[in-house]
Amino acid sequence: MNERNSIFTPTRRALLKGGASLLAAPAVLAAGAARAEARKEVVVVNYGGAAMKAFDEAYVQPFAAQGGRMVLDGSGPLNGKILTMVQSRNVTWDICDCGVTTLAELGPRNALEKIDYSIVDKSKVATEFAYENGVVNYMFSSVLAWDTAKVKETPTLADFFDLKKYPGRRMVRKDSQAMLELCLIADGVPLDQLYPLDVKRAFAKLGTIKKDVLYWNSGAESQSLMRDGECVMGLLWHTRANVLKAETNNRIAYTFKDGLLQPGLWVVPKNNPAGPEAFRAIASMQQPEGQVKLLTAMGNGPSNPAAQSMVPEALRATNPADPANAAVQARINAAWYIENHSKTFQAYLDFISS
């Protein structure tokens, strides 16, 4: 997911020079301190905010207990930042929390290391989400949400485009990823027949409501538009919809039905400072216990199939990778994005701004 929030922007070495363990538990770090001395630190970059504390408990502390040293940076691993580091030969990050568009944009530029599957365990992820330059770290969904104060019945994705049935503004992401798929599903394309995407058909569908659409850039912005009642329905990440549901005491509702299931990915910038230690950190983060902690804290679905049986019953409804929820969604096709993302994304921006 492409967030833009950040609360931490630590330099690679500054935290350790100051003796800071960031959010890691001192006792846990002390237990592995002796072994950690001999191992390189691994800088993991995410999008900050609540993810800092959640990632610390789920991943940093267990890795420290294994003798590893992981530092979180919440400044946001945007593709442009990664590419600039690689091209300037000044890489300070080791692992970045990205998505399939990163594979599409940075893979052809030789800006990503190949995942070392002799260290990262392919058997601990769904095969379809283990790519050459990235491996799934959690699952999330793009879903339909609505304001129950204005939409009394559960709407369908087709209803999202029916302004007569449900008047009012709609909310869409300012990014073609997932939005095109949801347009096509609403237009009647079966979940298992989305790819290759019929981009013109998707644009035509979006065009039917274009004058009533507001676009969001960041997850926080999507929350704000729905929370403030600017839109009666929206297409957004399920994690944000889940937060909205709690914040508004169920005024904002959402459904996984006809959503798009997507992988968050770990990618490793080319010539990362920690070298192979980055892959040992990724392997550590494949443990199901940490992934269930992340689901509890953030709503991110576990990527290790073994974690599914460990998910508490109360959390199954919010887990996008739960078999019941996965069954009613389409799955993103990374191969299509690697081939088509660049031109499609620009065409999408041109379309919504015209």
Coordinates of C-alpha atoms in Angstrom, one line a residue, residues 52 55 57 83 85 125 133 144 150 163 203 219 224-226 278 280 299 310-311 333 351-353:
M52 CA 5.9 1.7 13.5
F55 CA 6.0 -3.7 13.0
E57 CA 6.2 -5.8 18.0
L83 CA 15.6 4.5 -7.7
M85 CA 19.4 5.7 -4.1
V125 CA 3.9 -17.9 1.1
N133 CA 12.3 -9.3 -7.1
L144 CA -16.2 -0.9 -1.4
K150 CA -27.0 7.8 3.5
L163 CA -26.2 7.7 -9.2
F203 CA -12.4 4.1 -18.3
G219 CA -4.8 6.4 3.1
S224 CA -11.0 11.9 5.9
L225 CA -13.3 12.0 2.9
M226 CA -15.5 9.2 4.2
A278 CA 18.2 -8.6 4.6
R280 CA 17.5 -13.5 6.9
G299 CA -5.7 -5.5 9.9
M310 CA -3.8 -19.0 14.5
V311 CA -6.1 -16.1 13.7
N333 CA -2.1 -10.2 -11.6
F351 CA -8.3 10.5 -18.1
I352 CA -9.3 11.7 -14.6
S353 CA -7.8 15.1 -15.1

